[in-house]
XYZ file of N, CA and C in Angstrom:
315
model
N -0.814 -10.840 10.198
C -1.226 -9.759 11.071
C -0.279 -8.561 10.964
N 1.009 -8.858 10.765
C 1.969 -7.767 10.649
C 1.701 -6.951 9.388
N 1.382 -7.631 8.289
C 1.096 -6.925 7.034
C -0.145 -6.044 7.171
N -1.160 -6.539 7.851
C -2.385 -5.762 8.055
C -2.092 -4.535 8.915
N -1.332 -4.729 9.976
C -1.012 -3.633 10.887
C -0.174 -2.559 10.205
N 0.840 -2.975 9.463
C 1.687 -1.986 8.806
C 0.959 -1.271 7.666
N 0.107 -1.984 6.943
C -0.669 -1.330 5.878
C -1.639 -0.313 6.474
N -2.265 -0.663 7.598
C -3.171 0.272 8.256
C -2.413 1.487 8.787
N -1.233 1.254 9.375
C -0.441 2.369 9.904
C 0.025 3.300 8.790
N 0.418 2.736 7.659
C 0.847 3.566 6.529
C -0.329 4.362 5.967
N -1.494 3.739 5.894
C -2.680 4.445 5.415
C -3.041 5.585 6.355
N -3.053 5.307 7.629
C -3.421 6.315 8.626
C -2.438 7.484 8.610
N -1.153 7.181 8.504
C -0.139 8.227 8.485
C -0.268 9.103 7.248
N -0.504 8.490 6.107
C -0.620 9.251 4.865
C -1.878 10.105 4.849
N -2.976 9.572 5.348
C -4.251 10.299 5.318
C -4.265 11.453 6.318
N -3.703 11.261 7.488
C -3.769 12.283 8.529
C -2.586 13.245 8.510
N -1.689 13.098 7.551
C -0.516 13.962 7.472
C -0.924 15.386 7.099
N -0.270 16.352 7.687
C -0.538 17.758 7.392
C 0.415 18.314 6.342
N 1.258 17.461 5.768
C 2.211 17.895 4.753
C 1.486 18.282 3.469
N 2.073 19.194 2.717
C 1.447 19.627 1.471
C 1.498 18.542 0.404
N 2.471 17.638 0.482
C 2.571 16.562 -0.496
C 1.454 15.551 -0.371
N 0.764 15.522 0.766
C -0.301 14.529 0.956
C -1.523 14.834 0.090
N -1.575 16.025 -0.515
C -2.686 16.366 -1.394
C -2.458 15.906 -2.831
N -1.280 15.409 -3.114
C -0.974 15.009 -4.487
C -1.667 13.696 -4.822
N -1.878 13.492 -6.098
C -2.528 12.264 -6.539
C -1.651 11.046 -6.283
N -0.332 11.227 -6.264
C 0.569 10.105 -6.006
C 0.382 9.574 -4.588
N 0.320 10.466 -3.622
C 0.152 10.012 -2.253
C -1.275 9.546 -1.975
N -2.243 10.082 -2.692
C -3.601 9.556 -2.571
C -3.657 8.127 -3.083
N -2.970 7.857 -4.191
C -2.912 6.501 -4.717
C -2.198 5.570 -3.749
N -1.118 6.045 -3.130
C -0.396 5.243 -2.143
C -1.292 4.907 -0.955
N -2.052 5.885 -0.473
C -2.967 5.639 0.642
C -4.068 4.667 0.230
N -4.596 4.804 -0.981
C -5.631 3.885 -1.455
C -5.083 2.467 -1.595
N -3.863 2.325 -2.116
C -3.262 0.997 -2.260
C -3.050 0.350 -0.891
N -2.612 1.127 0.088
C -2.436 0.596 1.437
C -3.771 0.196 2.061
N -4.783 1.031 1.895
C -6.102 0.709 2.456
C -6.698 -0.517 1.770
N -6.543 -0.611 0.470
C -7.026 -1.759 -0.297
C -6.362 -3.045 0.186
N -5.046 -3.000 0.355
C -4.310 -4.173 0.818
C -4.712 -4.554 2.234
N -4.853 -3.573 3.090
C -5.254 -3.844 4.477
C -6.633 -4.479 4.526
N -7.571 -3.936 3.775
C -8.930 -4.463 3.773
C -9.018 -5.881 3.230
N -8.360 -6.128 2.102
C -8.419 -7.462 1.522
C -7.652 -8.482 2.347
N -6.551 -8.083 2.968
C -5.824 -9.007 3.837
C -6.669 -9.362 5.054
N -7.366 -8.396 5.607
C -8.251 -8.663 6.736
C -9.414 -9.565 6.322
N -9.962 -9.319 5.150
C -11.041 -10.157 4.625
C -10.565 -11.584 4.403
N -9.392 -11.747 3.826
C -8.883 -13.087 3.569
C -8.500 -13.794 4.857
N -8.017 -13.061 5.851
C -7.701 -13.670 7.137
C -8.958 -14.218 7.798
N -10.060 -13.477 7.714
C -11.318 -13.990 8.255
C -11.807 -15.199 7.449
N -11.563 -15.199 6.146
C -11.899 -16.334 5.290
C -11.133 -17.583 5.728
N -9.843 -17.438 6.014
C -9.022 -18.569 6.454
C -9.495 -19.070 7.810
N -9.810 -18.169 8.737
C -10.293 -18.595 10.041
C -11.639 -19.307 9.936
N -12.527 -18.815 9.076
C -13.841 -19.427 8.917
C -13.728 -20.839 8.356
N -12.971 -21.003 7.302
C -12.841 -22.326 6.709
C -11.955 -23.241 7.525
N -11.027 -22.680 8.289
C -10.193 -23.501 9.158
C -10.992 -24.113 10.299
N -12.015 -23.416 10.770
C -12.866 -23.940 11.840
C -13.751 -25.075 11.374
N -14.163 -25.025 10.136
C -15.084 -26.028 9.621
C -14.366 -27.204 8.975
N -13.079 -27.313 9.180
C -12.332 -28.445 8.674
C -11.909 -28.326 7.218
N -12.260 -27.243 6.551
C -11.839 -27.049 5.170
C -10.528 -26.280 5.164
N -9.587 -26.761 4.433
C -8.277 -26.133 4.402
C -8.080 -25.442 3.059
N -7.910 -24.101 3.045
C -7.647 -23.441 1.771
C -6.308 -23.916 1.207
N -6.254 -24.132 -0.055
C -5.037 -24.659 -0.663
C -3.959 -23.587 -0.718
N -2.731 -24.050 -0.855
C -1.613 -23.114 -0.967
C -1.713 -22.286 -2.237
N -2.338 -22.837 -3.247
C -2.504 -22.111 -4.505
C -3.365 -20.856 -4.304
N -4.413 -20.984 -3.511
C -5.278 -19.839 -3.235
C -4.539 -18.767 -2.433
N -3.731 -19.185 -1.478
C -2.940 -18.221 -0.709
C -1.922 -17.514 -1.595
N -1.310 -18.264 -2.505
C -0.343 -17.665 -3.421
C -1.019 -16.640 -4.321
N -2.171 -16.970 -4.863
C -2.878 -16.041 -5.734
C -3.325 -14.787 -4.983
N -3.750 -14.965 -3.745
C -4.152 -13.811 -2.932
C -2.970 -12.885 -2.686
N -1.829 -13.455 -2.319
C -0.643 -12.634 -2.084
C -0.178 -11.951 -3.367
N -0.254 -12.655 -4.475
C 0.123 -12.062 -5.755
C -0.821 -10.933 -6.137
N -2.092 -11.122 -5.878
C -3.092 -10.093 -6.175
C -2.872 -8.840 -5.332
N -2.519 -9.004 -4.071
C -2.302 -7.848 -3.198
C -0.935 -7.203 -3.389
N 0.015 -7.970 -3.918
C 1.345 -7.417 -4.129
C 1.340 -6.361 -5.240
N 0.512 -6.546 -6.243
C 0.504 -5.635 -7.393
C 0.123 -4.204 -7.021
N -1.007 -3.959 -6.333
C -1.294 -2.559 -5.975
C -0.311 -1.990 -4.960
N 0.223 -2.841 -4.080
C 1.192 -2.335 -3.111
C 2.478 -1.886 -3.792
N 2.978 -2.687 -4.728
C 4.202 -2.302 -5.421
C 4.001 -1.054 -6.275
N 2.853 -0.953 -6.916
C 2.611 0.240 -7.721
C 2.439 1.469 -6.835
N 1.806 1.316 -5.682
C 1.660 2.439 -4.745
C 2.995 2.894 -4.193
N 3.858 1.950 -3.859
C 5.181 2.296 -3.351
C 6.019 2.960 -4.450
N 5.891 2.474 -5.674
C 6.635 3.072 -6.785
C 6.187 4.502 -7.042
N 4.905 4.756 -6.972
C 4.395 6.115 -7.186
C 4.860 7.037 -6.063
N 4.803 6.571 -4.828
C 5.263 7.386 -3.710
C 6.754 7.677 -3.785
N 7.526 6.693 -4.220
C 8.964 6.886 -4.365
C 9.274 7.873 -5.482
N 8.564 7.775 -6.584
C 8.780 8.705 -7.693
C 8.450 10.130 -7.287
N 7.383 10.299 -6.528
C 7.015 11.643 -6.072
C 8.060 12.185 -5.104
N 8.554 11.341 -4.220
C 9.606 11.764 -3.300
C 10.889 12.128 -4.023
N 11.217 11.380 -5.063
C 12.413 11.687 -5.841
C 12.271 13.030 -6.553
N 11.098 13.293 -7.102
C 10.879 14.580 -7.762
C 10.963 15.736 -6.775
N 10.453 15.520 -5.560
C 10.556 16.567 -4.548
C 11.985 16.810 -4.116
N 12.764 15.763 -4.085
C 14.151 15.861 -3.640
C 15.056 16.429 -4.726
N 14.920 15.942 -5.945
C 15.845 16.303 -7.028
C 15.270 17.275 -8.052
N 13.950 17.278 -8.224
C 13.346 18.102 -9.261
C 13.514 17.456 -10.629
N 13.046 18.140 -11.651
C 13.195 17.669 -13.018
C 13.372 18.900 -13.896
N 14.623 19.132 -14.314
C 14.917 20.339 -15.091
C 14.280 20.279 -16.475
N 14.081 19.102 -17.022
C 13.475 18.973 -18.346
C 11.998 19.368 -18.333
N 11.318 19.094 -17.249
C 9.903 19.446 -17.137
C 9.701 20.823 -16.515
N 10.782 21.431 -16.014
C 10.675 22.744 -15.397
C 10.252 22.701 -13.936
N 10.396 21.548 -13.286
C 10.035 21.415 -11.873
C 11.290 21.609 -11.032
N 11.230 22.549 -10.125
C 12.387 22.774 -9.250
C 12.278 21.868 -8.040
N 13.410 21.645 -7.405
C 13.428 20.801 -6.212
C 12.775 21.538 -5.054
N 12.112 20.814 -4.190
C 11.443 21.421 -3.041
C 12.144 21.077 -1.735
N 13.072 20.125 -1.773
C 13.808 19.717 -0.581
C 15.261 20.146 -0.723
N 15.922 20.343 0.401
C 17.332 20.688 0.396
C 18.147 19.424 0.103
N 18.882 19.369 -1.025
C 19.607 18.141 -1.364
C 20.831 17.877 -0.512
N 21.244 18.840 0.307
C 22.440 18.628 1.139
C 22.157 17.742 2.345
N 20.880 17.517 2.672
C 20.560 16.671 3.841
C 20.585 15.225 3.486
């Protein structure tokens, strides 16, 4: 439940943000990865409750595969968001991108 709540909160914050960086493809990907993870975690939680009521127990292998499947888009979304934040903070002189944040903070 905590993972679903935090993924939903991160998606909501990224989508409703008025910052100019929220229009970038990196943050759109981060929001999509969070929404994807939230949706599939909610779907799988209902799957566990449904089969748990009927006496069928999902195996640990299925739970492991589900977590592994959801970890991949989340890690890639976080990596993209971090890379975009780093570029905003430090810039890239080789590509000609200047920094947009004050590095003294």
